[in-house]
Short mmCIF file of C-alpha atoms in Angstrom, two decimals:
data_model
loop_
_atom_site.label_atom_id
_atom_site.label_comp_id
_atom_site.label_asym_id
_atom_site.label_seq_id
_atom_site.Cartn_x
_atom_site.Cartn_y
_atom_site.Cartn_z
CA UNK A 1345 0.00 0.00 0.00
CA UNK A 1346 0.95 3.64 -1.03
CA UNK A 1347 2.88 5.04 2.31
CA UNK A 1348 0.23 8.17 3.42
CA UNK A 1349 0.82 11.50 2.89
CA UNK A 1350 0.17 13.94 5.46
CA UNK A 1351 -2.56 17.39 5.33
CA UNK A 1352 -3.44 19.75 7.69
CA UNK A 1353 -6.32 22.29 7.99
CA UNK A 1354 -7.79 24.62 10.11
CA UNK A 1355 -11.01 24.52 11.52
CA UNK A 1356 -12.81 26.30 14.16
CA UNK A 1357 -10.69 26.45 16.99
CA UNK A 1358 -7.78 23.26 16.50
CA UNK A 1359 -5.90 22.18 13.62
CA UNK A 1360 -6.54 18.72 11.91
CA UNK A 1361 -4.03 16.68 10.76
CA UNK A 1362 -5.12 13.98 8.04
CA UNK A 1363 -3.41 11.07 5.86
CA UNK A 1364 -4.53 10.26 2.62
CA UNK A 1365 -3.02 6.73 1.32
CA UNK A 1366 -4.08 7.20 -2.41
CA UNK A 1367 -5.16 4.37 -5.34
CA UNK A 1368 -5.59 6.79 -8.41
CA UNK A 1369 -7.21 3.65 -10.06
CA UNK A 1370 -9.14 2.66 -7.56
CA UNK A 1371 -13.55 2.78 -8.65
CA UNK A 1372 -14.70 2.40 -5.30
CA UNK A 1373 -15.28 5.37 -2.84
CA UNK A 1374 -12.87 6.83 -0.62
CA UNK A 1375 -12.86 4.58 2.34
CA UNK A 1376 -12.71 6.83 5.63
CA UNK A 1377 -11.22 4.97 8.66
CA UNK A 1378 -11.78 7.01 12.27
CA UNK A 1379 -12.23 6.49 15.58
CA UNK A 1380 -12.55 8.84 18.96
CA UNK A 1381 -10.29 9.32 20.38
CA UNK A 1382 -8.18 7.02 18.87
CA UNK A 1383 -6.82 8.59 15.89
CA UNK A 1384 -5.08 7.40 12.89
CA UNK A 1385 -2.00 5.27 14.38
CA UNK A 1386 -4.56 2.95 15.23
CA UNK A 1387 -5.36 1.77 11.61
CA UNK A 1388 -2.61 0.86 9.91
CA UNK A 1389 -3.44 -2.50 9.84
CA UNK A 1390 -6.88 -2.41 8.86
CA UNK A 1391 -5.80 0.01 6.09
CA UNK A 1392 -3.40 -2.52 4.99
CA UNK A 1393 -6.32 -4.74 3.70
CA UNK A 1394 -7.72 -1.83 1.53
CA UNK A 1395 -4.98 -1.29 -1.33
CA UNK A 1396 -7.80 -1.20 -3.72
CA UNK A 1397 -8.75 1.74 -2.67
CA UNK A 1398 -7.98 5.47 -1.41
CA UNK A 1399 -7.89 5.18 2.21
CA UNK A 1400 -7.98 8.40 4.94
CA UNK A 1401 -7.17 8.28 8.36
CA UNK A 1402 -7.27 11.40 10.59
CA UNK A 1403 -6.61 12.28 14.46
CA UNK A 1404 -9.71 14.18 16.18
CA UNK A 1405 -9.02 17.33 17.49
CA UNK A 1406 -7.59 17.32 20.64
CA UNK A 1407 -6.11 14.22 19.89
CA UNK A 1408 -2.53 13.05 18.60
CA UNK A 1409 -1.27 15.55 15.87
CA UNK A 1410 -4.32 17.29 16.09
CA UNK A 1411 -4.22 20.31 18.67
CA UNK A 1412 -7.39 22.52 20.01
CA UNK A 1413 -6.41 25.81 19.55
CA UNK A 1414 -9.22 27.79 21.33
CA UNK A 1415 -8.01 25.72 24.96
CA UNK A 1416 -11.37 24.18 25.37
CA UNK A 1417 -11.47 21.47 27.86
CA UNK A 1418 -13.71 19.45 26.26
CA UNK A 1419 -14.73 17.90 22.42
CA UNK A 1420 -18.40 17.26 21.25
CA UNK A 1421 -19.72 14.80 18.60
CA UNK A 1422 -21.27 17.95 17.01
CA UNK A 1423 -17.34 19.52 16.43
CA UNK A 1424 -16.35 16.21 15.48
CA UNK A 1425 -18.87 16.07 13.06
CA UNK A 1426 -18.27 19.22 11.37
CA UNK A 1427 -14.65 18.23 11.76
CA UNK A 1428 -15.78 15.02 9.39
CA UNK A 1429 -17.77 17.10 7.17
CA UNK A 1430 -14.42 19.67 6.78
CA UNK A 1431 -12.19 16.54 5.66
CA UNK A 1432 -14.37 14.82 3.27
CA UNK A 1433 -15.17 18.45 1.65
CA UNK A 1434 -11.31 19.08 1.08
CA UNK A 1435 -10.93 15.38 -0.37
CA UNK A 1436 -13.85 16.47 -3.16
CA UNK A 1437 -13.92 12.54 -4.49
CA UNK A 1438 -17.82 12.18 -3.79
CA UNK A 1439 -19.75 10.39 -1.39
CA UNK A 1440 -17.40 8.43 0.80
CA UNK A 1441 -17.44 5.33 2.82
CA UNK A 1442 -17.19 5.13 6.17
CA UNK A 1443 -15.84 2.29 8.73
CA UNK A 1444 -16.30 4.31 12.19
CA UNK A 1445 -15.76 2.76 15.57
CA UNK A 1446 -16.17 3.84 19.43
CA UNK A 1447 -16.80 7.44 19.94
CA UNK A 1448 -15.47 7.45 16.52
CA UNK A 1449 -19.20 5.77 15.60
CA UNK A 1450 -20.75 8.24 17.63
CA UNK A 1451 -19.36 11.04 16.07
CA UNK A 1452 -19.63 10.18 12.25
CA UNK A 1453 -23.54 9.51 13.00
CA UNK A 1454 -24.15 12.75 14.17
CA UNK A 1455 -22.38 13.60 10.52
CA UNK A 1456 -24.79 11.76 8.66
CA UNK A 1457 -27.62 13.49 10.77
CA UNK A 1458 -25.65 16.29 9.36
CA UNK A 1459 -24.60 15.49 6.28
CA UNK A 1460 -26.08 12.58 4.53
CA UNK A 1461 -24.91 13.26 0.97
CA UNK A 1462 -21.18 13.10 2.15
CA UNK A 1463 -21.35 9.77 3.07
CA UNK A 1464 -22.70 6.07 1.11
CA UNK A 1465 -22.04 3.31 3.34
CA UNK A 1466 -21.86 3.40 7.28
CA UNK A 1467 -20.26 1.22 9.24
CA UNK A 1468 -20.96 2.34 12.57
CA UNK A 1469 -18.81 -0.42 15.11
CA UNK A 1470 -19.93 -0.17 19.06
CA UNK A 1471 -20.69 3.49 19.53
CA UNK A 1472 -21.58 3.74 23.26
CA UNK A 1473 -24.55 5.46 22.83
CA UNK A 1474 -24.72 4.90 26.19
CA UNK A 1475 -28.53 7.20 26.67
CA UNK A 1476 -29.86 4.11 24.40
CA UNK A 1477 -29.61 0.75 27.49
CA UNK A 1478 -32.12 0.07 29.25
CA UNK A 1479 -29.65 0.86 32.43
CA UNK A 1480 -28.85 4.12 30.93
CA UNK A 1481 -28.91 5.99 34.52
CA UNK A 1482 -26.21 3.52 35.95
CA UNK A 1483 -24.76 3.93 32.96
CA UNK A 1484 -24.31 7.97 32.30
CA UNK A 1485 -23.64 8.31 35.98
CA UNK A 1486 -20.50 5.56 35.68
CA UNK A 1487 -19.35 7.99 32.43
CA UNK A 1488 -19.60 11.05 34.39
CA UNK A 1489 -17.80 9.17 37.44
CA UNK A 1490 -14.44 8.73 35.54
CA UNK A 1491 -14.52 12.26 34.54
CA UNK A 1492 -14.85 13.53 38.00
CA UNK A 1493 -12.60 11.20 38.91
CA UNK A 1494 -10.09 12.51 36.25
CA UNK A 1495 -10.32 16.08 37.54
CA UNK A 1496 -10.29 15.11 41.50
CA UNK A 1497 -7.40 12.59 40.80
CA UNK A 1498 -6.07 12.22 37.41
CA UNK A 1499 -5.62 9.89 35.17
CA UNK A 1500 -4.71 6.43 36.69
CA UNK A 1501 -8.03 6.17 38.97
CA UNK A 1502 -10.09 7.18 36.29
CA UNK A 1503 -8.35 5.07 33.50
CA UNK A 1504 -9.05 1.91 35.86
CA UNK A 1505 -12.27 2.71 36.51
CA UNK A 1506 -13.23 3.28 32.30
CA UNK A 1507 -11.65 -0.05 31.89
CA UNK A 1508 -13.80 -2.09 34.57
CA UNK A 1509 -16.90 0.21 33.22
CA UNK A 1510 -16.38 -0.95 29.09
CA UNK A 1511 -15.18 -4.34 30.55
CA UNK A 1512 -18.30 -5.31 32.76
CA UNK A 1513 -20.27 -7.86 30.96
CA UNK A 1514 -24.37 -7.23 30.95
CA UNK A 1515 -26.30 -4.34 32.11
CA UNK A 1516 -24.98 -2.18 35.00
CA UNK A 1517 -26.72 -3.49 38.53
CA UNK A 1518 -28.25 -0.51 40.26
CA UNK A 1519 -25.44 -0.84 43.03
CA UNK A 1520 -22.80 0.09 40.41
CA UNK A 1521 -21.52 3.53 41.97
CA UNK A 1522 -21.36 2.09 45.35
CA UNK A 1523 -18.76 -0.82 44.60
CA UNK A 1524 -15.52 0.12 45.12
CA UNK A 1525 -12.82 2.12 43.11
CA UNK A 1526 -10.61 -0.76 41.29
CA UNK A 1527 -6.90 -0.45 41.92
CA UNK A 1528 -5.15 1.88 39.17
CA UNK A 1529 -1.74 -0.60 39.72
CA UNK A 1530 -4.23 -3.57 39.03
CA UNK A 1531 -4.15 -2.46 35.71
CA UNK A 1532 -0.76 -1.47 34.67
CA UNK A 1533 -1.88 1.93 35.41
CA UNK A 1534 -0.20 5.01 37.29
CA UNK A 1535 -0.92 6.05 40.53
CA UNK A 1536 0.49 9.39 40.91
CA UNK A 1537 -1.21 11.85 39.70
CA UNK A 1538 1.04 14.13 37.08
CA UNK A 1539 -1.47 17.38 37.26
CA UNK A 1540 -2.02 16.95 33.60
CA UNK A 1541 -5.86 17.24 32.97
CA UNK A 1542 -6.31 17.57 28.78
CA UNK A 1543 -6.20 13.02 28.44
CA UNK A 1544 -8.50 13.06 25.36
CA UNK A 1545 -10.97 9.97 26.22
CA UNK A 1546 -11.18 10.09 30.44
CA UNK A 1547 -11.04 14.46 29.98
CA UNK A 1548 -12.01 15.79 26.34
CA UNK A 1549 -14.72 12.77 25.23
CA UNK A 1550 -15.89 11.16 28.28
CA UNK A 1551 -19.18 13.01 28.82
CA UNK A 1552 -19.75 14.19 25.45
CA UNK A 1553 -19.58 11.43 24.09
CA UNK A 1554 -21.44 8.99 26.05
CA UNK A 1555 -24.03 11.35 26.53
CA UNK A 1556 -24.99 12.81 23.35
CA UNK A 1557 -28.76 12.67 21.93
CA UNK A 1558 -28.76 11.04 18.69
CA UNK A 1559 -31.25 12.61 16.01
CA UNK A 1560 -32.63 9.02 14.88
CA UNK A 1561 -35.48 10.76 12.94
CA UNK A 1562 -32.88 12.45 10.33
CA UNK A 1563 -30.28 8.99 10.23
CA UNK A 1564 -33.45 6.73 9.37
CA UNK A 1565 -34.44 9.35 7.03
CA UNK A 1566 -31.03 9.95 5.58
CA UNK A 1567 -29.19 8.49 1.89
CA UNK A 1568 -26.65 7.26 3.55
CA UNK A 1569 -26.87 3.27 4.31
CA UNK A 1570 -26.08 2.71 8.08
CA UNK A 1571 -24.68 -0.47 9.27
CA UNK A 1572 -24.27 -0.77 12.86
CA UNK A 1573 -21.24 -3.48 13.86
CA UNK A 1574 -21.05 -5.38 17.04
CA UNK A 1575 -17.84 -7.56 18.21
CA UNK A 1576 -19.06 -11.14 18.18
CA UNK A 1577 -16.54 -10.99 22.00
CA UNK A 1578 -18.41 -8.06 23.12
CA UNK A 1579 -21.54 -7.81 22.57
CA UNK A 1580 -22.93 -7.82 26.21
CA UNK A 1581 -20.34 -5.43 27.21
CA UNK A 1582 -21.41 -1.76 27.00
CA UNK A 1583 -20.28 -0.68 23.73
CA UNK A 1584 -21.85 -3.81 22.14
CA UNK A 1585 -25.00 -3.52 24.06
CA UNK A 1586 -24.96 0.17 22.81
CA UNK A 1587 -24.43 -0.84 19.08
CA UNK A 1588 -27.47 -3.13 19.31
CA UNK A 1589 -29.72 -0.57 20.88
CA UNK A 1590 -28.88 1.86 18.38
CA UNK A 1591 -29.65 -0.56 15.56
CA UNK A 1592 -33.24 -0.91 16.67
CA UNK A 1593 -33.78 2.67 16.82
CA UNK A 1594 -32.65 2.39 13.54
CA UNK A 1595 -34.73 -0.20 12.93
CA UNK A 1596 -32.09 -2.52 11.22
CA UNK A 1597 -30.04 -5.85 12.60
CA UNK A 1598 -26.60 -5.36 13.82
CA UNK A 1599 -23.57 -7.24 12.05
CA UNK A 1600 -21.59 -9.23 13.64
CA UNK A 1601 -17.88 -8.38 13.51
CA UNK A 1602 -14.96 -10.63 14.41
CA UNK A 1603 -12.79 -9.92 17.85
CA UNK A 1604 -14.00 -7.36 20.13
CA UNK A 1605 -14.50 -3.89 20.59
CA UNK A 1606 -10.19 -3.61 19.47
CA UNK A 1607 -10.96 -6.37 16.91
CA UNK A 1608 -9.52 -4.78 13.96
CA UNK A 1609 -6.58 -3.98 15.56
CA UNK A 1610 -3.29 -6.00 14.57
CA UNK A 1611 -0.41 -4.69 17.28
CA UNK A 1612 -1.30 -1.06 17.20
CA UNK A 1613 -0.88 0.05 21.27
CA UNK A 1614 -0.09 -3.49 22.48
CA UNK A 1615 -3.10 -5.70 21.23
CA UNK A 1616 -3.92 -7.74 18.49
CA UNK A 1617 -7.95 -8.80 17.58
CA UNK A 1618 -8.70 -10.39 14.57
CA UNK A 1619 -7.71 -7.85 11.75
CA UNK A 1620 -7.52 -10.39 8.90
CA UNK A 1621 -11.47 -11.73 9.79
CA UNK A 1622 -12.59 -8.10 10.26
CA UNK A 1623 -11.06 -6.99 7.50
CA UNK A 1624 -13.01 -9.67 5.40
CA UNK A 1625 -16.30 -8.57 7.04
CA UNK A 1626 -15.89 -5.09 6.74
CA UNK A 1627 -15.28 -6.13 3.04
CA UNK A 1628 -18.33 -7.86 2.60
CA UNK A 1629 -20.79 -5.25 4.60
CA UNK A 1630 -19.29 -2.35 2.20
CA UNK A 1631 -19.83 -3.95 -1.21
CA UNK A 1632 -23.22 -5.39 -0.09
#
């Protein structure tokens, strides 16, 4: 595959940092790879599997390469999105496809509430829509735990207590904020506190994210064909549960994906899923 090259642009308060890995021959649509806030070193792998095509992978703002500008402490799906719609404007190749996952998922369907015409194919993998479960209090209040946490005691506590939240298997138990605070070391984590306080997912995302209000109205009335994915390992954990709910607001059937919520990854940050399965999938659900 072409090696990417590199773009920047300014947007309302940050500057976005892009990579386009280009197939001049390629027929098919540009194929949009993003996540949030996992940005574009996470994909190399799964971008290995599309040659065929032009592939773009970007960092959010506030996120690896790309910086907020404006020092806000915090990123909504709604910036996101018009981040999204700035990116795949400047490309000018057409409607695009889109494999989105996590808060990634979250924030490329509030594009296509947005945006419809910018976008053919969805593939929407575990957004944690978390105002969608049925144990959406427990749920919200958990979210807006580890960013409390985060800005009482930084980021080791409220890492650890992310991971047991996306980790827990089946709906939260009403109890959930009264068990106690798992062990930061448990984890690998730290447990000093540096005094940073700008950690992208437990500082910029965390509340934003899992909290937004989806307009379901405009996606089931939008062009754009919305596939929502769930990890065939996680589907009873709260991303997965999310995915599902979210697919019968939209009244469709989720897809199964290979692996788990990280199951496209193939050694990007320390973990392998099932990249060469997922990539076949993803395949498959885009030329559908």
């Amino acid at each position: 595959m072409p090696e990417p090259t590199t773009h920047t642009m300014d947007a309302p308060g940050a500057v976005l940092h892009y990579d386009v890995r280009r197939n001049d021959s390629s027929n098919e649509p540009v194929l949009l790879l993003i996540g949030s806030p996992m940005g574009a070193t996470g994909f190399g792998t799964l971008a290995g599997h599309f040659a065929d095509r032009t592939v773009v992978t970007y960092d959010p703002r506030g996120a690896g390469r790309s910086v907020r500008t404006d020092g806000a402490a915090e990123s909504t799906p709604d910036e996101h999105a018009d981040d999204l719609h700035r990116v795949i404007s400047a490309l000018d190749a057409g409607p695009v496809d889109v494999f989105a996952t996590s808060g990634g998922a979250v924030n490329a369907l509030a594009l296509v509430a947005r945006h419809p015409r910018q976008v053919r194919t969805l593939v929407a993998h575990e957004p944690p829509a978390a105002r969608e479960l049925p144990d959406r209090e427990q749920a919200l209040a958990a979210a807006a735990d580890i960013h409390e946490t985060y800005q009482r005691a930084g980021f080791g506590p409220a890492m650890a207590k992310f991971l047991a939240l996306v980790s827990h298997e089946g709906p939260l138990p009403a109890d959930y904020a009264d068990r106690p605070a798992p062990d930061p070391a448990v984890f690998g984590l730290p447990t000093d506190d540096d005094g940073s306080r700008d950690d992208p997912l437990v500082g910029q995302n965390m509340i934003s994210c899992t909290h937004y209000r989806h307009d379901f109205d405009a996606l089931r009335g939008a062009h754009t064909r919305i596939v929502v994915a769930v990890g065939a390992e996680s589907g009873s954990q709260l991303a997965g549960r999310a995915a599902v709910a979210v697919a019968e607001r939209l009244g469709t059937a989720p897809v199964t994906f290979p692996g788990g919520h990280d199951g496209f990854l193939g050694g990007e940050y320390g973990r392998t899923g099932d990249p060469d399965a997922f990539a076949t999938t993803l395949r498959k659900v885009l030329t559908d």
